[in-house]
Coordinates of C-alpha atoms in Angstrom, one line a residue:
M12 CA 287.3 270.8 169.9
T13 CA 288.7 272.6 166.8
G14 CA 286.3 274.6 164.8
K15 CA 286.1 274.2 161.1
P16 CA 285.2 277.0 158.7
A17 CA 281.6 276.6 157.5
K18 CA 281.3 275.5 154.0
T19 CA 279.2 277.7 151.8
D20 CA 277.1 276.4 149.1
P21 CA 278.2 277.8 145.7
A22 CA 274.6 277.8 144.6
N23 CA 273.7 280.2 147.4
Q24 CA 276.4 282.7 146.5
K25 CA 275.0 285.5 144.4
G26 CA 277.3 287.7 142.4
P27 CA 276.5 291.2 141.2
K28 CA 273.4 291.4 139.1
T29 CA 274.2 292.1 135.5
R30 CA 272.2 294.8 133.9
L31 CA 271.7 295.6 130.3
E32 CA 273.8 298.7 130.4
H33 CA 276.7 296.6 131.7
I34 CA 276.8 294.5 128.5
P35 CA 279.1 296.0 125.9
F36 CA 277.5 297.9 123.0
V37 CA 274.0 297.5 124.4
R38 CA 273.8 301.2 125.1
E39 CA 274.6 301.9 121.5
V40 CA 271.6 299.9 120.2
P41 CA 269.1 302.9 120.6
V42 CA 271.7 305.1 118.8
V43 CA 272.0 302.8 115.9
A44 CA 268.3 302.4 115.6
S45 CA 267.6 306.1 115.9
A46 CA 270.4 307.0 113.4
T47 CA 269.0 304.4 111.0
V48 CA 265.5 306.1 111.2
V49 CA 267.1 309.5 110.6
A50 CA 269.0 308.1 107.5
L51 CA 265.7 306.7 106.2
R52 CA 264.1 310.1 106.7
Y53 CA 266.8 311.7 104.5
V54 CA 266.0 309.1 101.8
G55 CA 262.3 309.9 102.1
A56 CA 262.9 313.6 101.9
W57 CA 265.0 313.0 98.8
L58 CA 262.2 311.1 97.2
R59 CA 259.5 313.7 98.2
A60 CA 261.7 316.4 96.7
G61 CA 261.1 314.8 93.3
N62 CA 257.4 315.8 93.4
E63 CA 258.4 319.3 92.2
E64 CA 259.8 317.8 88.9
S65 CA 257.9 316.3 86.1
G66 CA 257.8 312.6 87.1
G67 CA 260.7 313.2 89.4
F68 CA 259.3 311.1 92.2
L69 CA 258.8 308.0 90.0
V70 CA 262.3 308.5 88.4
R71 CA 264.0 308.7 91.8
L72 CA 262.0 305.7 93.2
G73 CA 262.8 303.7 90.1
A74 CA 266.5 304.6 90.3
L75 CA 266.5 303.5 94.0
G76 CA 264.8 300.2 93.1
V77 CA 267.2 299.5 90.2
A78 CA 270.2 300.3 92.5
G79 CA 268.9 297.9 95.1
Y80 CA 268.2 295.2 92.6
I81 CA 271.8 295.5 91.1
A82 CA 273.3 295.4 94.6
V83 CA 271.4 292.2 95.5
Y84 CA 272.1 290.6 92.1
F85 CA 275.9 291.0 92.4
A86 CA 275.8 290.1 96.1
D87 CA 274.3 286.7 95.3
K88 CA 277.2 286.0 92.9
H89 CA 279.9 287.5 95.2
S90 CA 279.0 286.9 98.9
G91 CA 281.9 289.1 100.0
L92 CA 279.9 292.2 98.9
W93 CA 277.6 291.7 101.9
Y94 CA 280.5 292.6 104.1
I95 CA 281.1 295.8 102.0
Y96 CA 277.4 296.7 102.3
G97 CA 277.4 296.2 106.0
V98 CA 280.5 298.3 106.5
T99 CA 279.1 301.0 104.3
G100 CA 275.8 301.0 106.2
L101 CA 277.7 301.2 109.5
V102 CA 279.7 304.2 108.2
V103 CA 276.5 305.9 107.1
V104 CA 274.8 305.3 110.5
I105 CA 277.9 306.6 112.4
T106 CA 278.0 309.7 110.2
V107 CA 274.3 310.4 110.8
A108 CA 274.8 309.9 114.5
V109 CA 277.7 312.3 114.7
R110 CA 276.0 315.0 112.6
T111 CA 272.7 314.8 114.6
G112 CA 274.5 314.8 117.9
L113 CA 273.4 311.3 119.0
S114 CA 275.4 309.7 121.8
A115 CA 275.4 306.4 123.7
G116 CA 271.8 305.7 124.9
R117 CA 270.5 309.0 123.5
T118 CA 268.0 308.8 120.7
A119 CA 266.7 311.4 118.3
Q120 CA 263.5 311.6 120.4
D121 CA 265.6 312.6 123.4
L122 CA 267.3 315.4 121.4
E123 CA 264.0 316.7 120.2
A124 CA 262.5 316.6 123.7
A125 CA 265.6 318.4 125.1
H126 CA 265.3 321.1 122.3
R127 CA 261.6 321.7 123.2
T128 CA 262.4 321.9 126.9
A129 CA 265.2 324.4 126.3
G130 CA 262.9 326.5 124.2
A131 CA 260.2 326.4 126.9
D132 CA 262.7 327.4 129.6
Q133 CA 263.8 330.6 127.9
P134 CA 262.4 333.5 129.9
Q135 CA 260.3 335.9 127.9
E136 CA 261.1 339.5 128.6
P137 CA 258.0 341.7 129.1
E138 CA 257.6 344.6 126.8
P139 CA 258.5 347.9 128.5
S140 CA 255.5 350.2 128.9
N141 CA 255.6 353.8 127.8
D142 CA 253.9 356.1 130.3
H143 CA 253.9 358.9 127.8
E144 CA 251.6 357.2 125.4
M145 CA 248.1 358.4 125.4
A146 CA 245.1 356.1 125.7
G147 CA 244.2 354.8 122.2
E148 CA 247.4 356.2 120.7
E149 CA 249.9 353.8 119.1
S150 CA 253.7 354.4 119.3
P151 CA 255.7 354.7 116.0
E152 CA 257.6 351.5 116.9
K153 CA 254.4 349.5 117.2
A154 CA 252.8 351.0 114.1
T155 CA 252.0 348.5 111.4
P156 CA 254.6 348.9 108.6
H157 CA 253.5 349.0 105.0
A158 CA 255.4 348.4 101.8
T159 CA 254.6 348.5 98.1
P160 CA 255.0 345.3 96.0
A161 CA 258.2 346.7 94.5
E162 CA 259.7 347.5 98.0
A163 CA 258.7 344.0 99.2
E164 CA 260.4 342.3 96.2
A165 CA 263.5 344.5 96.6
A166 CA 263.6 343.5 100.3
F167 CA 263.2 339.8 99.3
V168 CA 266.1 340.0 96.9
M169 CA 268.3 341.7 99.5
F170 CA 267.4 339.1 102.1
I171 CA 268.5 336.3 99.8
E172 CA 271.7 338.2 98.9
H173 CA 272.6 338.7 102.5
S174 CA 271.7 335.0 103.4
V175 CA 274.0 333.8 100.6
A176 CA 276.8 336.1 101.8
F177 CA 276.3 334.8 105.3
A178 CA 276.6 331.2 104.1
V179 CA 279.8 332.1 102.1
R180 CA 281.2 333.7 105.3
H181 CA 280.8 330.3 107.0
G182 CA 282.5 328.4 104.3
R183 CA 279.5 327.3 102.2
K184 CA 278.7 328.0 98.6
G185 CA 275.1 329.0 99.1
V186 CA 271.9 328.3 100.9
H187 CA 269.0 325.9 100.5
T188 CA 265.6 327.4 99.7
D189 CA 263.9 325.6 102.5
A190 CA 266.4 327.1 104.9
L191 CA 265.4 330.6 103.6
L192 CA 261.8 329.9 104.1
Q193 CA 262.4 328.6 107.6
R194 CA 264.2 331.8 108.5
I195 CA 261.3 333.8 107.2
H196 CA 258.8 331.8 109.2
Q197 CA 260.9 332.3 112.3
E198 CA 260.0 336.0 112.1
A199 CA 256.3 335.1 111.7
M200 CA 256.1 336.2 108.1
L201 CA 254.6 334.5 105.0
A202 CA 253.2 331.7 107.3
D203 CA 251.1 330.3 104.4
W204 CA 254.0 330.1 102.0
T205 CA 255.5 326.7 101.0
E206 CA 259.0 326.0 99.7
P207 CA 257.8 325.6 96.1
M208 CA 256.1 329.0 96.3
L209 CA 259.4 330.5 97.4
R210 CA 261.2 328.9 94.5
R211 CA 258.6 330.2 92.0
K212 CA 259.0 333.7 93.5
C213 CA 262.8 333.5 93.0
K214 CA 262.2 332.5 89.4
S215 CA 259.9 335.4 88.8
L216 CA 262.6 337.8 90.2
N217 CA 265.3 336.2 88.1
I218 CA 267.0 334.6 91.1
P219 CA 268.6 331.4 89.9
V220 CA 267.8 328.2 91.9
R221 CA 269.7 325.0 91.4
T222 CA 267.7 321.8 91.4
Q223 CA 270.4 320.1 93.5
M224 CA 273.0 321.8 95.6
G225 CA 275.1 320.0 98.2
I226 CA 275.5 321.8 101.5
Q227 CA 276.8 319.9 104.5
G228 CA 276.1 316.5 103.0
R229 CA 272.6 317.4 101.9
N230 CA 271.4 317.9 98.3
Y231 CA 268.4 320.1 97.8
F232 CA 267.2 323.1 95.9
G233 CA 269.4 326.1 96.6
V234 CA 270.8 329.5 95.5
H235 CA 274.5 329.3 94.6
V236 CA 276.8 332.3 95.1
E237 CA 278.2 332.1 91.6
N238 CA 274.8 331.9 89.9
L239 CA 273.5 334.8 92.1
E240 CA 276.4 337.1 91.4
Q241 CA 276.1 336.3 87.7
A242 CA 272.3 337.2 87.8
L243 CA 273.0 340.4 89.7
G244 CA 275.9 341.4 87.5
R245 CA 278.0 342.3 90.5
P246 CA 279.6 340.8 93.6
L247 CA 277.4 340.2 96.6
R248 CA 276.8 343.1 99.0
I249 CA 277.9 342.1 102.5
P250 CA 275.5 342.9 105.4
A251 CA 276.7 345.1 108.2
Q252 CA 277.0 342.2 110.6
L253 CA 279.5 340.4 108.4
V254 CA 281.8 343.4 107.9
P255 CA 285.1 342.5 109.6
D256 CA 286.1 344.5 112.6
L257 CA 289.4 346.3 112.0
T258 CA 290.0 347.0 115.6
P259 CA 293.4 345.6 116.8
N260 CA 292.9 342.2 118.5
A261 CA 289.3 342.1 117.6
P262 CA 287.7 338.7 117.4
S263 CA 287.3 337.5 113.8
R264 CA 284.6 334.9 114.5
P265 CA 281.6 335.2 112.2
P266 CA 278.1 335.7 113.6
V267 CA 276.2 332.5 114.4
E268 CA 272.7 333.7 113.5
S269 CA 271.8 334.2 109.9
P270 CA 270.5 337.7 108.8
A271 CA 266.9 338.4 109.7
P272 CA 264.5 339.1 106.8
P273 CA 263.3 342.7 106.4
A274 CA 259.8 343.6 107.6
E275 CA 258.8 344.5 104.0
I276 CA 258.9 340.8 103.1
A277 CA 255.6 340.4 105.0
F278 CA 253.9 342.3 102.1
L279 CA 255.3 340.1 99.4
T280 CA 252.7 339.0 96.9
A281 CA 252.3 335.2 96.3
P282 CA 253.7 333.9 93.1
A283 CA 251.4 332.8 90.3
D284 CA 250.5 329.1 90.2
P285 CA 252.4 327.0 87.7
D286 CA 250.5 326.2 84.5

């Protein structure tokens, strides 16, 4: 009696289970959504920046609405414009994804969580104790510094000058005012200051601030190197960390971290409120 191979029911044969990550482009959906949200944040920041101008927010919002109306009006007459709009939006999303470091399946929330985790994992070195200090006596290094208003203002001008020189060393034409304030806040100084207060202080010290200055694809208030040199009446003074090393075969790579603000800035007086 010859045996015959058993027939298998095709319905009972189960292939490999298809998961969502196996489907092409599905992993990029979170990236597209997250990059779109980041792009909308940029638009919102641009609109909020108009609050510092007289009616600037309404002007910018109206300009955005008029631009949208014109785009839809012409798209109704020429349907091919929708393809152009789609391609333009895709280019913007890809640009935002590349600039913010997004990758397949990794959203902006993942990057923010990773940044917080990295900051928490950095070990904090304990301060060395000095056995020679007497009880109740404070060392000169830990003594609270003090500066007059003139010294604080001079330190503030020097900090802006060094920050602009640092930006020029890295191929930029200046620095945004919110970046200056963020660097000051990193040193736990002027914690109650806002970015408009910093701009008013610059104005009181004759430091020119442009209303819109493009740096790395972002337009915001900033100090331009040409305007600052014109106001100072001389070229910028280069901080010590930016002076090139003339040693043979020395690396010419510029420092990564921007100059730290002097301690005298902590005694800077707040600017007067606008009338």
